[in-house]
């Protein structure tokens, strides 16, 4: 494959506003992890909540992505807007390159944040095998539609 | 993290039918690749088409996932049904662990398959930087909703 010109535009306020709106509205994401068996990538769907500069997830020990993150904290989240009509390749979406951190403390506060975003999770939030994970953002890639791509910092995304 | 019991159910015909319906209906997927810079996972959205036992994509050299797949063919595709109301964690979805292969031959046939699934791609299908990639399926994970998970073979998925 030959070298190619940068496909990214300079980040502006409109791009930041769009990225923040996507993150604020996110209730689910596609999570990419390193599969400890193959060393390759694995993508699953998880529930997320964004609050106070942090992306939070509640995941079960039974899930393959939990074992993967316990073994390698490198993660990627693909966040898109709510279901919409038309061509999904023209809908804005945000890729976040992250480091996952299993939360050990502050469960009451995390539980409150979580149930605010996901009221129905009250059924299983206290199950023994469910843990809170925070995703610390290292870099973001915003795709605002065909030809509208931006590389973003954590500050661009969280402001 | 302590050892956990297998969360997977035995694959049955209902699970196979569901997986095949998801694949047949798929027009986009979340693609997980290994980012060559960090060695970590990266997830982006791509257009896909499923035809004759093969999952096909048309990707641009300008996209980060293209450079990643050229460097490491290990890939994962998360495929979900069309946008629907209600809790997305209860909607069925399929994770496919794959190996990506840049297609060198048979462009006319691939082009026909692609335009059948994505008529609007006629605008850019012949651009110089767009290439067809096939994803050979190594393993599948079907999540049919809370507590309904299955490990699948390529034959389960393609029949």
Coordinates of C-alpha atoms in Angstrom, one line a residue:
Chain A
X1 CA 0.0 0.0 0.0
X2 CA 1.5 3.4 -1.0
X3 CA 1.8 6.4 1.3
X4 CA -1.3 8.5 1.4
X5 CA -2.0 12.1 2.4
X6 CA -3.5 12.8 5.8
X7 CA -7.3 12.5 5.6
X8 CA -7.9 14.5 8.7
X9 CA -9.2 18.1 9.0
X10 CA -8.1 20.5 11.7
X11 CA -10.3 20.2 14.8
X12 CA -12.7 23.1 15.3
X13 CA -15.5 24.0 17.7
X14 CA -18.1 22.4 15.6
X15 CA -16.2 19.1 15.6
X16 CA -15.7 19.3 19.4
X17 CA -19.4 20.0 19.9
X18 CA -20.4 17.0 17.8
X19 CA -18.0 14.7 19.6
X20 CA -19.3 15.8 23.0
X21 CA -22.9 15.4 21.9
X22 CA -22.2 11.8 20.7
X23 CA -20.5 11.0 24.0
X24 CA -23.2 12.6 26.2
X25 CA -25.9 10.7 24.4
X26 CA -24.1 7.4 24.3
X27 CA -25.9 4.5 26.0
X28 CA -24.1 1.7 24.2
X29 CA -20.8 1.3 22.4
X30 CA -18.9 -1.3 20.3
X31 CA -16.0 -2.3 22.5
X32 CA -12.7 -3.5 21.0
X33 CA -10.3 -5.5 23.1
X34 CA -7.3 -7.8 22.6
X35 CA -8.5 -11.4 22.7
X36 CA -6.1 -13.1 25.1
X37 CA -6.4 -16.4 23.3
X38 CA -5.6 -15.2 19.7
X39 CA -3.9 -11.9 20.4
X40 CA -6.2 -10.5 17.8
X41 CA -9.0 -7.9 18.2
X42 CA -12.5 -8.8 19.4
X43 CA -15.5 -6.5 19.2
X44 CA -18.6 -6.7 21.4
X45 CA -21.5 -4.4 22.4
X46 CA -21.6 -3.0 25.9
X47 CA -23.6 -0.5 27.8
X48 CA -21.8 2.8 28.6
X49 CA -22.5 6.0 30.5
X50 CA -20.5 9.2 30.2
X51 CA -20.3 11.4 33.3
X52 CA -17.9 14.0 34.6
X53 CA -15.0 13.4 32.2
X54 CA -15.2 9.7 32.4
X55 CA -16.7 6.9 30.2
X56 CA -18.1 4.2 32.5
X57 CA -19.2 0.6 31.8
X58 CA -20.7 -2.2 33.9
X59 CA -19.5 -5.5 32.7
X60 CA -19.9 -9.1 33.8
X61 CA -17.0 -11.5 34.7
X62 CA -18.8 -14.0 32.5
X63 CA -18.2 -11.9 29.3
X64 CA -15.2 -12.5 27.1
X65 CA -14.4 -8.8 27.0
X66 CA -14.0 -8.7 30.8
X67 CA -11.4 -11.4 30.8
X68 CA -9.7 -9.7 27.9
X69 CA -9.5 -6.3 29.7
X70 CA -8.3 -7.9 32.9
X71 CA -5.4 -9.3 30.8
X72 CA -4.8 -6.2 28.6
X73 CA -6.3 -2.8 29.4
X74 CA -6.0 -1.4 25.9
X75 CA -9.4 -0.8 24.5
X76 CA -11.3 1.1 21.8
X77 CA -14.9 2.3 21.9
X78 CA -17.0 3.1 18.8
X79 CA -19.8 5.5 19.7
X80 CA -22.5 6.4 17.3
X81 CA -25.7 8.5 17.6
X82 CA -29.1 7.0 18.2
X83 CA -30.6 4.8 15.5
X84 CA -31.4 6.9 12.4
X85 CA -32.6 6.4 8.9
X86 CA -30.4 6.7 5.8
X87 CA -26.9 5.6 5.1
X88 CA -25.1 4.7 8.4
X89 CA -21.7 5.7 6.7
X90 CA -22.9 9.3 6.6
X91 CA -23.9 9.3 10.3
X92 CA -21.4 10.8 12.8
X93 CA -19.4 8.4 15.0
X94 CA -16.5 8.6 17.4
X95 CA -13.7 6.1 18.0
X96 CA -12.0 6.5 21.4
X97 CA -8.7 4.9 22.0
X98 CA -8.7 4.1 25.8
X99 CA -7.1 2.4 28.7
X100 CA -9.6 0.4 30.9
X101 CA -9.4 0.5 34.6
X102 CA -11.5 -1.8 36.9
X103 CA -12.9 0.5 39.6
X104 CA -12.1 -0.7 43.2
X105 CA -13.6 2.2 45.2
X106 CA -16.6 4.6 45.2
X107 CA -19.1 2.0 44.2
X108 CA -22.1 3.9 45.6
X109 CA -21.3 6.9 43.4
X110 CA -20.7 4.8 40.3
X111 CA -23.9 2.9 41.0
X112 CA -25.8 6.2 41.1
X113 CA -24.3 7.4 37.8
X114 CA -25.0 4.1 36.2
X115 CA -28.7 3.8 37.3
X116 CA -29.3 7.4 36.2
X117 CA -28.2 6.4 32.6
X118 CA -29.6 2.9 32.7
X119 CA -32.6 2.6 35.1
X120 CA -33.4 -1.0 34.0
X121 CA -29.9 -2.1 35.2
X122 CA -31.3 -2.0 38.7
X123 CA -32.2 -5.7 38.1
X124 CA -28.5 -6.8 37.9
X125 CA -26.3 -3.9 39.0
X126 CA -25.7 -5.6 42.4
X127 CA -25.0 -9.1 41.0
X128 CA -21.7 -10.4 42.3
X129 CA -20.1 -10.9 38.9
X130 CA -20.7 -7.3 37.6
X131 CA -17.9 -4.7 37.9
X132 CA -17.5 -1.1 37.0
X133 CA -14.8 -0.2 34.5
X134 CA -13.6 3.3 33.6
X135 CA -12.2 4.1 30.2
X136 CA -9.4 6.7 30.2
X137 CA -9.3 8.4 26.8
X138 CA -6.0 8.5 25.1
X139 CA -7.1 9.7 21.7
X140 CA -10.3 10.2 19.6
X141 CA -11.2 9.9 16.0
X142 CA -14.3 11.7 14.9
X143 CA -15.9 10.8 11.6
X144 CA -18.6 13.3 10.8
X145 CA -19.5 11.7 7.5
X146 CA -17.8 11.1 4.2
X147 CA -14.5 13.1 4.1
X148 CA -15.1 14.8 7.5
X149 CA -12.5 13.1 9.8
X150 CA -10.7 14.6 12.8
X151 CA -8.1 13.4 15.3
X152 CA -9.0 14.6 18.8
X153 CA -7.4 14.8 22.2
X154 CA -9.1 14.0 25.5
X155 CA -9.6 17.7 26.1
X156 CA -11.4 18.1 22.7
X157 CA -13.8 15.3 23.7
X158 CA -14.4 16.3 27.3
X159 CA -13.8 20.0 27.2
Chain B
X1 CA -10.7 -12.4 38.6
X2 CA -11.9 -15.8 39.6
X3 CA -12.7 -18.8 37.3
X4 CA -16.2 -18.6 35.9
X5 CA -18.6 -21.3 34.5
X6 CA -19.1 -21.3 30.7
X7 CA -21.8 -18.7 29.8
X8 CA -22.5 -20.4 26.4
X9 CA -25.5 -22.5 25.4
X10 CA -25.3 -25.4 22.9
X11 CA -25.8 -24.1 19.3
X12 CA -29.2 -25.1 17.9
X13 CA -31.1 -24.4 14.7
X14 CA -32.8 -21.3 16.1
X15 CA -29.4 -19.8 16.9
X16 CA -28.0 -20.7 13.5
X17 CA -31.1 -19.1 11.8
X18 CA -30.7 -16.0 13.9
X19 CA -27.0 -15.7 13.1
X20 CA -27.6 -16.1 9.3
X21 CA -30.4 -13.5 9.4
X22 CA -28.1 -11.0 11.0
X23 CA -25.4 -11.7 8.5
X24 CA -27.7 -11.6 5.5
X25 CA -29.2 -8.3 6.6
X26 CA -25.9 -6.6 7.5
X27 CA -25.0 -3.5 5.6
X28 CA -22.6 -2.1 8.2
X29 CA -20.4 -3.5 10.9
X30 CA -18.1 -2.3 13.7
X31 CA -14.7 -3.5 12.6
X32 CA -12.0 -4.2 15.1
X33 CA -8.3 -4.2 14.0
X34 CA -4.9 -4.0 15.6
X35 CA -3.6 -0.5 15.5
X36 CA -0.1 -0.8 14.1
X37 CA 1.1 2.3 16.1
X38 CA -0.1 1.2 19.6
X39 CA -0.5 -2.5 19.1
X40 CA -3.9 -2.1 20.8
X41 CA -7.4 -2.6 19.3
X42 CA -9.2 0.0 17.2
X43 CA -12.9 0.0 16.3
X44 CA -14.4 1.8 13.3
X45 CA -17.6 1.6 11.3
X46 CA -17.5 0.1 7.8
X47 CA -20.0 -1.0 5.1
X48 CA -20.2 -4.7 4.5
X49 CA -22.1 -7.1 2.2
X50 CA -22.6 -10.8 2.8
X51 CA -22.7 -13.0 -0.3
X52 CA -22.0 -16.7 -1.1
X53 CA -20.3 -17.6 2.2
X54 CA -18.2 -14.5 2.3
X55 CA -18.3 -11.2 4.1
X56 CA -17.1 -8.4 1.9
X57 CA -16.0 -4.8 2.5
X58 CA -14.9 -1.9 0.3
X59 CA -12.4 0.2 2.2
X60 CA -10.3 3.3 1.4
X61 CA -6.5 3.4 1.6
X62 CA -7.0 6.7 3.5
X63 CA -8.7 4.9 6.4
X64 CA -6.7 3.9 9.5
X65 CA -8.3 0.4 9.4
X66 CA -7.0 -0.2 5.9
X67 CA -3.4 0.4 6.9
X68 CA -4.0 -1.7 10.0
X69 CA -5.3 -4.7 8.0
X70 CA -2.4 -4.4 5.6
X71 CA -0.1 -4.8 8.5
X72 CA -2.1 -7.4 10.5
X73 CA -5.0 -9.3 8.9
X74 CA -6.6 -10.3 12.2
X75 CA -10.0 -8.7 12.5
X76 CA -13.3 -8.8 14.4
X77 CA -16.7 -7.7 13.0
X78 CA -19.7 -6.8 15.3
X79 CA -22.9 -7.2 13.3
X80 CA -26.2 -6.1 14.7
X81 CA -29.7 -6.0 13.3
X82 CA -31.3 -2.8 11.9
X83 CA -32.0 0.1 14.2
X84 CA -34.7 -0.9 16.7
X85 CA -36.4 0.6 19.8
X86 CA -35.8 -0.6 23.3
X87 CA -32.7 -1.7 25.2
X88 CA -29.9 -2.4 22.7
X89 CA -28.4 -4.9 25.1
X90 CA -31.4 -7.2 24.5
X91 CA -31.1 -6.9 20.7
X92 CA -29.3 -9.8 19.0
X93 CA -25.8 -9.3 17.7
X94 CA -23.0 -11.4 16.2
X95 CA -19.2 -11.1 16.7
X96 CA -17.2 -12.7 14.0
X97 CA -13.5 -13.4 14.5
X98 CA -11.9 -13.1 11.0
X99 CA -8.9 -13.0 8.9
X100 CA -8.9 -10.2 6.3
X101 CA -7.8 -10.7 2.7
X102 CA -7.3 -7.9 0.2
X103 CA -8.9 -9.2 -3.0
X104 CA -6.5 -9.0 -6.0
X105 CA -8.8 -10.6 -8.7
X106 CA -12.4 -10.9 -9.8
X107 CA -13.1 -7.2 -9.4
X108 CA -16.0 -7.2 -11.8
X109 CA -17.9 -9.8 -9.8
X110 CA -17.1 -8.2 -6.4
X111 CA -18.2 -4.8 -7.8
X112 CA -21.5 -6.3 -8.8
X113 CA -22.0 -7.9 -5.4
X114 CA -21.2 -4.6 -3.7
X115 CA -23.4 -2.4 -5.8
X116 CA -26.3 -4.8 -5.3
X117 CA -26.0 -4.3 -1.5
X118 CA -24.9 -0.6 -1.7
X119 CA -26.4 1.1 -4.8
X120 CA -25.2 4.5 -3.6
X121 CA -21.6 3.3 -3.6
X122 CA -21.6 3.7 -7.4
X123 CA -20.3 7.2 -6.7
X124 CA -17.0 6.0 -5.3
X125 CA -16.7 2.3 -6.0
X126 CA -14.2 3.0 -8.8
X127 CA -12.1 5.5 -6.9
X128 CA -8.4 4.6 -7.1
X129 CA -8.0 4.3 -3.3
X130 CA -10.8 1.9 -2.7
X131 CA -10.1 -1.9 -2.3
X132 CA -12.2 -4.9 -1.7
X133 CA -11.5 -7.0 1.4
X134 CA -12.9 -10.4 2.2
X135 CA -13.2 -11.5 5.8
X136 CA -12.7 -15.3 6.3
X137 CA -14.6 -16.3 9.4
X138 CA -12.7 -18.3 12.1
X139 CA -15.2 -18.2 14.9
X140 CA -18.5 -16.6 15.8
X141 CA -20.1 -15.5 19.0
X142 CA -23.9 -14.9 18.9
X143 CA -25.5 -12.9 21.6
X144 CA -29.3 -13.4 21.3
X145 CA -30.0 -11.2 24.4
X146 CA -29.3 -11.4 28.1
X147 CA -28.0 -14.9 29.0
X148 CA -28.4 -16.3 25.4
X149 CA -24.8 -16.6 24.1
X150 CA -23.5 -19.2 21.7
X151 CA -20.0 -20.0 20.2
X152 CA -20.4 -20.7 16.5
X153 CA -18.3 -22.2 13.7
X154 CA -18.1 -20.9 10.2
X155 CA -20.5 -23.6 9.1
X156 CA -23.0 -22.5 11.8
X157 CA -23.0 -19.0 10.4
X158 CA -22.9 -19.8 6.7
X159 CA -24.7 -23.2 6.6

